[in-house]
Amino acid sequence: MAFVELQHLYIPLGPLYFNYFLFQYCYNDGARKERKFSWFRFLGLAFFTLISLLLPFVPFLQPPGDIKQLSQIFRRLFPFARGLCHDYWAGNIWALYLGMNKVIFFVSKLRIVQHVPLVRSFIPIELPSVSPSTTAVLLLLSLLPAMYTSLRIGRLPRKKNSRKTLQVNPGLYFVHALAYCALSGFMFSYHTHEKAIMTAIIPLTLLATQSVSHARLYIRLSALGHFGLLPLLHEPMELVFKTSVCILHLMVAHSLLRKEVLMGAKKQLLTIHDLLLFIILGVVWIFSEVIHPLYLKPHGVLLFLPLLVTSVVCATGHFLCWCQCYMLMMQMVVIT
């Protein structure tokens, strides 16, 4: 609840936490096959949840505070008036949508200028604007697999003589579903900040040693997520520091994970797709940090292009990582 009051990006994690605490804490394993629901635990959990949610707002109801301060807090928690994206787009599905809109706008403008050169005003073709309700629906749809699977895991009996057996550790699945839900919230939420990718990278760190696929997913997502944060450090004096930190992190992560998941096997942790990813990120870095500042920015040419390219490239990679995270999450669950 404390996280929800800090940022709206933690709201997509709420249904998963509710499912986990409901079936792992509020249900007791009885002597029979069925599991017994404990109202005492449920009411206790509900009481402390509501207290932690409502108590921080109490000071704003006391003089000299008033209801206007509460409305200001909720406007900041749910910044619908600020638009779909920041000026620097977070690398999610909406960056791809806005990037496609830019391409369609440019092509329509170019075609009109070529065919009717004397026309000074025109209405270019643009994609429809995205409303907060649309993003909410897509976000809920993306969360359904994790919610449904979590519900099935919680409702299955834990007895050995039951007809259905559970072939997954509920706690391990919860961490994986947490990373998936956080990544879904980053990909589909309204007005997502680029720093929100850390809410998916951090829980994924706990899963990086589970398998080779998890290690590769962590390296890919951390490389893309951290690269998407580099434009936030835009001062020239920060260039060497931010670049060296990202490269050093990738080198250390690759070295440790290779020893842990491969266990001395003569096999490469990184695939040809990972090497291609690093090459693309390197090209984008050279253009954004070297070529554009030296040759284009001084003349005021295409000032938005480095941020646009960074957002679209990271968004494409994030979407592929989101798909891989979904497949790994579903592969963890085997119910027979």
mmCIF file of C-alpha atoms in Angstrom:
data_model
loop_
_atom_site.group_PDB
_atom_site.id
_atom_site.type_symbol
_atom_site.label_atom_id
_atom_site.label_comp_id
_atom_site.label_asym_id
_atom_site.label_seq_id
_atom_site.Cartn_x
_atom_site.Cartn_y
_atom_site.Cartn_z
ATOM 1 C CA MET A 1 0.000 0.000 0.000
ATOM 2 C CA ALA A 2 2.888 2.340 0.715
ATOM 3 C CA PHE A 3 4.202 1.759 -2.819
ATOM 4 C CA VAL A 4 0.778 2.507 -4.338
ATOM 5 C CA GLU A 5 0.679 5.845 -2.531
ATOM 6 C CA LEU A 6 4.089 6.725 -3.942
ATOM 7 C CA GLN A 7 3.405 5.931 -7.596
ATOM 8 C CA HIS A 8 0.493 4.651 -9.656
ATOM 9 C CA LEU A 9 2.850 2.237 -11.448
ATOM 10 C CA TYR A 10 2.551 -0.190 -8.498
ATOM 11 C CA ILE A 11 -1.224 -0.587 -8.920
ATOM 12 C CA PRO A 12 -0.893 -3.451 -11.474
ATOM 13 C CA LEU A 13 0.806 -5.494 -8.753
ATOM 14 C CA GLY A 14 -2.206 -5.221 -6.441
ATOM 15 C CA PRO A 15 -4.331 -8.084 -7.866
ATOM 16 C CA LEU A 16 -1.370 -10.457 -7.757
ATOM 17 C CA TYR A 17 -0.636 -9.636 -4.114
ATOM 18 C CA PHE A 18 -4.326 -10.085 -3.306
ATOM 19 C CA ASN A 19 -4.390 -13.557 -4.876
ATOM 20 C CA TYR A 20 -1.172 -14.598 -3.161
ATOM 21 C CA PHE A 21 -2.157 -13.487 0.343
ATOM 22 C CA LEU A 22 -5.702 -14.789 -0.084
ATOM 23 C CA PHE A 23 -4.721 -18.375 -0.908
ATOM 24 C CA GLN A 24 -1.353 -18.634 0.831
ATOM 25 C CA TYR A 25 -2.293 -16.882 4.074
ATOM 26 C CA CYS A 26 -6.082 -16.813 4.438
ATOM 27 C CA TYR A 27 -6.555 -20.507 3.659
ATOM 28 C CA ASN A 28 -5.494 -23.241 6.075
ATOM 29 C CA ASP A 29 -4.733 -26.808 5.092
ATOM 30 C CA GLY A 30 -7.354 -28.837 6.897
ATOM 31 C CA ALA A 31 -7.437 -32.495 7.773
ATOM 32 C CA ARG A 32 -9.553 -33.167 4.689
ATOM 33 C CA LYS A 33 -8.737 -32.538 1.067
ATOM 34 C CA GLU A 34 -10.445 -29.164 0.939
ATOM 35 C CA ARG A 35 -8.700 -26.101 2.318
ATOM 36 C CA LYS A 36 -10.457 -24.070 4.998
ATOM 37 C CA PHE A 37 -10.888 -20.319 4.751
ATOM 38 C CA SER A 38 -9.830 -18.372 7.853
ATOM 39 C CA TRP A 39 -11.984 -15.308 8.417
ATOM 40 C CA PHE A 40 -9.756 -14.262 11.299
ATOM 41 C CA ARG A 41 -6.698 -14.032 9.038
ATOM 42 C CA PHE A 42 -8.692 -12.379 6.258
ATOM 43 C CA LEU A 43 -10.145 -9.676 8.504
ATOM 44 C CA GLY A 44 -6.777 -9.067 10.129
ATOM 45 C CA LEU A 45 -5.116 -8.702 6.747
ATOM 46 C CA ALA A 46 -7.908 -6.392 5.524
ATOM 47 C CA PHE A 47 -7.664 -4.242 8.664
ATOM 48 C CA PHE A 48 -3.938 -3.608 8.431
ATOM 49 C CA THR A 49 -4.155 -3.075 4.664
ATOM 50 C CA LEU A 50 -6.821 -0.390 5.055
ATOM 51 C CA ILE A 51 -4.949 1.240 7.923
ATOM 52 C CA SER A 52 -1.742 1.475 5.907
ATOM 53 C CA LEU A 53 -3.714 2.828 2.943
ATOM 54 C CA LEU A 54 -5.792 5.462 4.736
ATOM 55 C CA LEU A 55 -3.532 6.575 7.583
ATOM 56 C CA PRO A 56 -1.103 8.627 5.417
ATOM 57 C CA PHE A 57 -4.009 10.798 4.221
ATOM 58 C CA VAL A 58 -5.173 11.754 7.723
ATOM 59 C CA PRO A 59 -2.782 14.762 8.110
ATOM 60 C CA PHE A 60 -4.222 16.315 4.953
ATOM 61 C CA LEU A 61 -7.709 16.303 6.499
ATOM 62 C CA GLN A 62 -6.589 18.376 9.499
ATOM 63 C CA PRO A 63 -6.380 22.197 9.480
ATOM 64 C CA PRO A 64 -4.817 23.959 7.639
ATOM 65 C CA GLY A 65 -5.157 21.133 5.106
ATOM 66 C CA ASP A 66 -8.361 20.649 3.157
ATOM 67 C CA ILE A 67 -9.923 18.516 0.475
ATOM 68 C CA LYS A 68 -8.060 20.443 -2.230
ATOM 69 C CA GLN A 69 -4.773 18.955 -1.087
ATOM 70 C CA LEU A 70 -6.223 15.455 -1.351
ATOM 71 C CA SER A 71 -7.417 16.149 -4.876
ATOM 72 C CA GLN A 72 -3.942 17.408 -5.735
ATOM 73 C CA ILE A 73 -2.423 14.171 -4.412
ATOM 74 C CA PHE A 74 -4.773 12.029 -6.473
ATOM 75 C CA ARG A 75 -4.038 14.094 -9.582
ATOM 76 C CA ARG A 76 -0.357 13.348 -9.107
ATOM 77 C CA LEU A 77 -0.969 9.670 -8.389
ATOM 78 C CA PHE A 78 -3.110 9.399 -11.544
ATOM 79 C CA PRO A 79 -1.635 11.970 -13.968
ATOM 80 C CA PHE A 80 -4.184 11.552 -16.765
ATOM 81 C CA ALA A 81 -4.055 15.260 -17.580
ATOM 82 C CA ARG A 82 -0.354 15.020 -18.512
ATOM 83 C CA GLY A 83 -0.939 12.963 -21.628
ATOM 84 C CA LEU A 84 -0.122 9.454 -22.746
ATOM 85 C CA CYS A 85 3.669 9.839 -22.581
ATOM 86 C CA HIS A 86 6.369 12.197 -21.367
ATOM 87 C CA ASP A 87 8.300 14.393 -23.780
ATOM 88 C CA TYR A 88 10.842 11.556 -23.720
ATOM 89 C CA TRP A 89 8.752 8.475 -24.391
ATOM 90 C CA ALA A 90 9.194 5.512 -22.106
ATOM 91 C CA GLY A 91 10.162 2.415 -24.075
ATOM 92 C CA ASN A 92 6.757 0.722 -24.013
ATOM 93 C CA ILE A 93 4.026 -0.157 -26.482
ATOM 94 C CA TRP A 94 2.904 3.466 -26.671
ATOM 95 C CA ALA A 95 6.333 4.555 -27.860
ATOM 96 C CA LEU A 96 5.867 2.220 -30.829
ATOM 97 C CA TYR A 97 2.383 3.638 -31.351
ATOM 98 C CA LEU A 98 3.585 7.245 -31.280
ATOM 99 C CA GLY A 99 6.593 6.360 -33.431
ATOM 100 C CA MET A 100 4.264 4.863 -36.033
ATOM 101 C CA ASN A 101 2.170 8.013 -35.801
ATOM 102 C CA LYS A 102 5.266 10.108 -36.537
ATOM 103 C CA VAL A 103 6.055 8.000 -39.601
ATOM 104 C CA ILE A 104 2.486 8.234 -40.910
ATOM 105 C CA PHE A 105 2.467 11.999 -40.325
ATOM 106 C CA PHE A 106 5.769 12.441 -42.156
ATOM 107 C CA VAL A 107 4.770 10.240 -45.096
ATOM 108 C CA SER A 108 1.398 11.947 -45.506
ATOM 109 C CA LYS A 109 3.051 15.361 -45.392
ATOM 110 C CA LEU A 110 5.667 14.307 -47.928
ATOM 111 C CA ARG A 111 3.056 12.913 -50.322
ATOM 112 C CA ILE A 112 0.944 16.065 -50.147
ATOM 113 C CA VAL A 113 3.957 18.318 -50.748
ATOM 114 C CA GLN A 114 5.052 16.231 -53.726
ATOM 115 C CA HIS A 115 1.648 16.084 -55.394
ATOM 116 C CA VAL A 116 0.345 19.552 -54.488
ATOM 117 C CA PRO A 117 3.387 21.797 -53.992
ATOM 118 C CA LEU A 118 1.326 25.000 -53.842
ATOM 119 C CA VAL A 119 -0.824 23.888 -50.930
ATOM 120 C CA ARG A 120 0.335 25.599 -47.753
ATOM 121 C CA SER A 121 -2.091 24.045 -45.289
ATOM 122 C CA PHE A 122 -3.071 20.406 -45.079
ATOM 123 C CA ILE A 123 -4.519 17.879 -42.635
ATOM 124 C CA PRO A 124 -2.055 15.004 -42.269
ATOM 125 C CA ILE A 125 -3.150 11.473 -41.465
ATOM 126 C CA GLU A 126 -2.713 10.607 -37.800
ATOM 127 C CA LEU A 127 -3.571 7.638 -35.608
ATOM 128 C CA PRO A 128 -6.410 8.017 -33.073
ATOM 129 C CA SER A 129 -5.491 9.339 -29.649
ATOM 130 C CA VAL A 130 -5.310 6.785 -26.845
ATOM 131 C CA SER A 131 -7.571 7.345 -23.843
ATOM 132 C CA PRO A 132 -6.797 6.253 -20.269
ATOM 133 C CA SER A 133 -9.666 3.756 -20.419
ATOM 134 C CA THR A 134 -8.090 2.077 -23.450
ATOM 135 C CA THR A 135 -4.784 1.632 -21.655
ATOM 136 C CA ALA A 136 -6.628 0.305 -18.593
ATOM 137 C CA VAL A 137 -8.410 -2.347 -20.650
ATOM 138 C CA LEU A 138 -5.197 -3.472 -22.341
ATOM 139 C CA LEU A 139 -3.411 -3.547 -19.004
ATOM 140 C CA LEU A 140 -6.121 -5.717 -17.426
ATOM 141 C CA LEU A 141 -6.024 -8.096 -20.386
ATOM 142 C CA SER A 142 -2.268 -8.428 -20.066
ATOM 143 C CA LEU A 143 -2.611 -9.241 -16.347
ATOM 144 C CA LEU A 144 -5.237 -11.951 -16.830
ATOM 145 C CA PRO A 145 -2.795 -14.850 -17.496
ATOM 146 C CA ALA A 146 -0.921 -14.213 -14.256
ATOM 147 C CA MET A 147 -4.162 -13.732 -12.289
ATOM 148 C CA TYR A 148 -5.798 -16.866 -13.686
ATOM 149 C CA THR A 149 -2.757 -19.061 -13.148
ATOM 150 C CA SER A 150 -2.255 -17.679 -9.646
ATOM 151 C CA LEU A 151 -5.890 -18.450 -8.910
ATOM 152 C CA ARG A 152 -5.510 -22.051 -10.106
ATOM 153 C CA ILE A 153 -2.357 -22.535 -8.062
ATOM 154 C CA GLY A 154 -4.011 -21.169 -4.937
ATOM 155 C CA ARG A 155 -7.154 -23.285 -5.236
ATOM 156 C CA LEU A 156 -5.385 -26.610 -5.758
ATOM 157 C CA PRO A 157 -5.083 -28.815 -2.645
ATOM 158 C CA ARG A 158 -1.657 -29.549 -1.261
ATOM 159 C CA LYS A 159 -2.410 -33.170 -0.274
ATOM 160 C CA LYS A 160 -0.544 -36.012 -1.925
ATOM 161 C CA ASN A 161 -3.698 -38.109 -2.413
ATOM 162 C CA SER A 162 -5.563 -35.390 -4.314
ATOM 163 C CA ARG A 163 -6.473 -35.929 -7.951
ATOM 164 C CA LYS A 164 -4.555 -32.861 -9.083
ATOM 165 C CA THR A 165 -1.010 -32.138 -8.032
ATOM 166 C CA LEU A 166 0.902 -28.890 -8.209
ATOM 167 C CA GLN A 167 4.313 -29.003 -9.886
ATOM 168 C CA VAL A 168 5.455 -25.487 -9.039
ATOM 169 C CA ASN A 169 6.706 -23.629 -6.013
ATOM 170 C CA PRO A 170 4.028 -20.989 -5.240
ATOM 171 C CA GLY A 171 6.611 -18.568 -3.898
ATOM 172 C CA LEU A 172 8.826 -18.931 -6.954
ATOM 173 C CA TYR A 173 5.864 -18.487 -9.254
ATOM 174 C CA PHE A 174 4.823 -15.383 -7.314
ATOM 175 C CA VAL A 175 8.189 -13.716 -7.958
ATOM 176 C CA HIS A 176 7.995 -14.563 -11.652
ATOM 177 C CA ALA A 177 4.411 -13.316 -11.895
ATOM 178 C CA LEU A 178 5.479 -10.183 -10.022
ATOM 179 C CA ALA A 179 8.122 -9.463 -12.666
ATOM 180 C CA TYR A 180 5.603 -10.157 -15.445
ATOM 181 C CA CYS A 181 2.920 -7.902 -13.937
ATOM 182 C CA ALA A 182 5.428 -5.117 -13.346
ATOM 183 C CA LEU A 183 6.609 -5.408 -16.948
ATOM 184 C CA SER A 184 2.988 -5.424 -18.144
ATOM 185 C CA GLY A 185 2.330 -2.278 -16.136
ATOM 186 C CA PHE A 186 5.331 -0.623 -17.742
ATOM 187 C CA MET A 187 4.287 -1.703 -21.252
ATOM 188 C CA PHE A 188 0.602 -0.719 -21.174
ATOM 189 C CA SER A 189 0.001 1.863 -18.433
ATOM 190 C CA TYR A 190 -0.952 5.464 -19.121
ATOM 191 C CA HIS A 191 1.783 8.101 -18.705
ATOM 192 C CA THR A 192 4.478 5.625 -17.721
ATOM 193 C CA HIS A 193 7.839 6.983 -16.664
ATOM 194 C CA GLU A 194 10.945 5.402 -18.153
ATOM 195 C CA LYS A 195 12.307 4.643 -14.668
ATOM 196 C CA ALA A 196 9.355 2.282 -14.097
ATOM 197 C CA ILE A 197 11.267 -0.470 -15.932
ATOM 198 C CA MET A 198 13.205 -0.971 -12.696
ATOM 199 C CA THR A 199 10.092 -2.448 -11.070
ATOM 200 C CA ALA A 200 10.458 -5.395 -13.470
ATOM 201 C CA ILE A 201 14.248 -5.664 -13.516
ATOM 202 C CA ILE A 202 14.587 -5.894 -9.727
ATOM 203 C CA PRO A 203 12.316 -8.950 -9.155
ATOM 204 C CA LEU A 204 13.741 -10.562 -12.280
ATOM 205 C CA THR A 205 17.141 -10.458 -10.580
ATOM 206 C CA LEU A 206 15.877 -13.098 -8.129
ATOM 207 C CA LEU A 207 15.048 -15.421 -11.043
ATOM 208 C CA ALA A 208 18.160 -14.919 -13.146
ATOM 209 C CA THR A 209 19.856 -18.064 -11.788
ATOM 210 C CA GLN A 210 16.869 -20.371 -12.294
ATOM 211 C CA SER A 211 17.767 -21.350 -15.858
ATOM 212 C CA VAL A 212 19.666 -20.264 -18.943
ATOM 213 C CA SER A 213 16.493 -18.705 -20.350
ATOM 214 C CA HIS A 214 15.961 -16.641 -17.197
ATOM 215 C CA ALA A 215 19.583 -15.487 -17.261
ATOM 216 C CA ARG A 216 19.273 -14.403 -20.885
ATOM 217 C CA LEU A 217 16.012 -12.601 -20.165
ATOM 218 C CA TYR A 218 17.606 -10.720 -17.288
ATOM 219 C CA ILE A 219 20.594 -9.633 -19.372
ATOM 220 C CA ARG A 220 18.385 -8.497 -22.248
ATOM 221 C CA LEU A 221 15.908 -6.605 -20.108
ATOM 222 C CA SER A 222 18.551 -4.961 -17.940
ATOM 223 C CA ALA A 223 20.570 -3.923 -21.003
ATOM 224 C CA LEU A 224 17.534 -2.373 -22.684
ATOM 225 C CA GLY A 225 16.091 -0.901 -19.505
ATOM 226 C CA HIS A 226 19.317 0.738 -18.387
ATOM 227 C CA PHE A 227 20.063 1.964 -21.909
ATOM 228 C CA GLY A 228 16.658 3.641 -21.974
ATOM 229 C CA LEU A 229 17.600 5.565 -18.818
ATOM 230 C CA LEU A 230 20.804 7.025 -20.264
ATOM 231 C CA PRO A 231 19.106 10.092 -21.828
ATOM 232 C CA LEU A 232 18.026 11.178 -18.351
ATOM 233 C CA LEU A 233 21.702 11.883 -17.648
ATOM 234 C CA HIS A 234 22.166 14.363 -20.461
ATOM 235 C CA GLU A 235 25.094 16.448 -19.232
ATOM 236 C CA PRO A 236 28.363 15.960 -21.184
ATOM 237 C CA MET A 237 30.292 15.352 -17.952
ATOM 238 C CA GLU A 238 28.029 12.365 -17.223
ATOM 239 C CA LEU A 239 28.679 10.592 -20.522
ATOM 240 C CA VAL A 240 31.681 8.528 -19.480
ATOM 241 C CA PHE A 241 30.246 7.663 -16.089
ATOM 242 C CA LYS A 242 26.801 6.465 -17.240
ATOM 243 C CA THR A 243 28.223 4.492 -20.165
ATOM 244 C CA SER A 244 30.945 2.777 -18.154
ATOM 245 C CA VAL A 245 28.508 1.851 -15.370
ATOM 246 C CA CYS A 246 26.109 0.174 -17.823
ATOM 247 C CA ILE A 247 28.893 -1.740 -19.562
ATOM 248 C CA LEU A 248 30.441 -2.800 -16.260
ATOM 249 C CA HIS A 249 27.100 -4.052 -14.967
ATOM 250 C CA LEU A 250 26.543 -6.157 -18.084
ATOM 251 C CA MET A 251 30.029 -7.616 -17.891
ATOM 252 C CA VAL A 252 29.691 -8.571 -14.214
ATOM 253 C CA ALA A 253 26.173 -9.967 -14.693
ATOM 254 C CA HIS A 254 27.249 -12.046 -17.685
ATOM 255 C CA SER A 255 30.291 -13.410 -15.890
ATOM 256 C CA LEU A 256 28.399 -14.393 -12.728
ATOM 257 C CA LEU A 257 25.386 -15.849 -14.506
ATOM 258 C CA ARG A 258 27.540 -17.848 -16.914
ATOM 259 C CA LYS A 259 29.274 -19.550 -13.995
ATOM 260 C CA GLU A 260 26.018 -20.121 -12.135
ATOM 261 C CA VAL A 261 23.658 -21.429 -14.818
ATOM 262 C CA LEU A 262 26.100 -23.106 -17.209
ATOM 263 C CA MET A 263 28.179 -24.738 -14.452
ATOM 264 C CA GLY A 264 31.295 -25.139 -16.538
ATOM 265 C CA ALA A 265 29.525 -26.432 -19.637
ATOM 266 C CA LYS A 266 31.043 -25.472 -22.974
ATOM 267 C CA LYS A 267 28.094 -23.358 -23.995
ATOM 268 C CA GLN A 268 27.633 -19.683 -24.613
ATOM 269 C CA LEU A 269 25.186 -17.773 -22.470
ATOM 270 C CA LEU A 270 24.626 -15.081 -25.087
ATOM 271 C CA THR A 271 23.033 -15.963 -28.406
ATOM 272 C CA ILE A 272 23.450 -14.370 -31.819
ATOM 273 C CA HIS A 273 20.306 -12.351 -31.084
ATOM 274 C CA ASP A 274 21.915 -10.907 -27.942
ATOM 275 C CA LEU A 275 25.017 -9.912 -29.885
ATOM 276 C CA LEU A 276 22.806 -8.268 -32.503
ATOM 277 C CA LEU A 277 21.013 -6.407 -29.716
ATOM 278 C CA PHE A 278 24.284 -5.054 -28.327
ATOM 279 C CA ILE A 279 25.382 -3.974 -31.811
ATOM 280 C CA ILE A 280 22.113 -2.081 -32.335
ATOM 281 C CA LEU A 281 22.406 -0.397 -28.937
ATOM 282 C CA GLY A 282 26.013 0.537 -29.754
ATOM 283 C CA VAL A 283 24.986 2.131 -33.055
ATOM 284 C CA VAL A 284 22.195 4.070 -31.350
ATOM 285 C CA TRP A 285 24.635 5.224 -28.651
ATOM 286 C CA ILE A 286 27.178 6.450 -31.229
ATOM 287 C CA PHE A 287 24.507 8.373 -33.111
ATOM 288 C CA SER A 288 22.879 9.863 -29.990
ATOM 289 C CA GLU A 289 26.019 10.733 -28.049
ATOM 290 C CA VAL A 290 28.578 11.481 -30.774
ATOM 291 C CA ILE A 291 27.228 12.093 -34.277
ATOM 292 C CA HIS A 292 24.088 14.056 -33.423
ATOM 293 C CA PRO A 293 25.653 16.397 -30.806
ATOM 294 C CA LEU A 294 28.595 17.198 -33.103
ATOM 295 C CA TYR A 295 26.983 17.534 -36.522
ATOM 296 C CA LEU A 296 23.198 17.948 -36.216
ATOM 297 C CA LYS A 297 22.383 19.539 -32.867
ATOM 298 C CA PRO A 298 24.519 22.705 -33.407
ATOM 299 C CA HIS A 299 22.456 23.457 -36.529
ATOM 300 C CA GLY A 300 19.139 22.713 -34.861
ATOM 301 C CA VAL A 301 18.456 19.749 -37.157
ATOM 302 C CA LEU A 302 16.275 16.847 -35.966
ATOM 303 C CA LEU A 303 16.620 17.658 -32.275
ATOM 304 C CA PHE A 304 14.040 15.027 -31.317
ATOM 305 C CA LEU A 305 15.590 12.161 -33.290
ATOM 306 C CA PRO A 306 18.005 10.685 -30.672
ATOM 307 C CA LEU A 307 15.245 10.351 -28.067
ATOM 308 C CA LEU A 308 12.805 8.971 -30.634
ATOM 309 C CA VAL A 309 15.244 6.332 -31.875
ATOM 310 C CA THR A 310 16.195 5.352 -28.321
ATOM 311 C CA SER A 311 12.550 5.006 -27.286
ATOM 312 C CA VAL A 312 11.511 2.964 -30.338
ATOM 313 C CA VAL A 313 14.524 0.615 -30.162
ATOM 314 C CA CYS A 314 14.068 0.026 -26.420
ATOM 315 C CA ALA A 315 10.305 -0.391 -26.852
ATOM 316 C CA THR A 316 10.818 -3.094 -29.471
ATOM 317 C CA GLY A 317 13.234 -4.943 -27.204
ATOM 318 C CA HIS A 318 10.999 -4.528 -24.165
ATOM 319 C CA PHE A 319 8.048 -5.990 -26.047
ATOM 320 C CA LEU A 320 10.074 -9.076 -27.014
ATOM 321 C CA CYS A 321 11.247 -9.435 -23.399
ATOM 322 C CA TRP A 322 7.643 -9.149 -22.229
ATOM 323 C CA CYS A 323 6.663 -12.001 -24.556
ATOM 324 C CA GLN A 324 9.572 -14.127 -23.312
ATOM 325 C CA CYS A 325 8.687 -13.362 -19.683
ATOM 326 C CA TYR A 326 5.121 -14.521 -20.326
ATOM 327 C CA MET A 327 6.241 -17.796 -21.904
ATOM 328 C CA LEU A 328 8.680 -18.557 -19.077
ATOM 329 C CA MET A 329 5.999 -17.819 -16.483
ATOM 330 C CA MET A 330 3.521 -20.201 -18.097
ATOM 331 C CA GLN A 331 6.177 -22.903 -18.527
ATOM 332 C CA MET A 332 6.794 -22.877 -14.774
ATOM 333 C CA VAL A 333 3.274 -24.130 -14.040
ATOM 334 C CA VAL A 334 2.524 -27.814 -14.614
ATOM 335 C CA ILE A 335 -0.801 -29.046 -13.209
ATOM 336 C CA THR A 336 -1.456 -32.743 -13.661
#
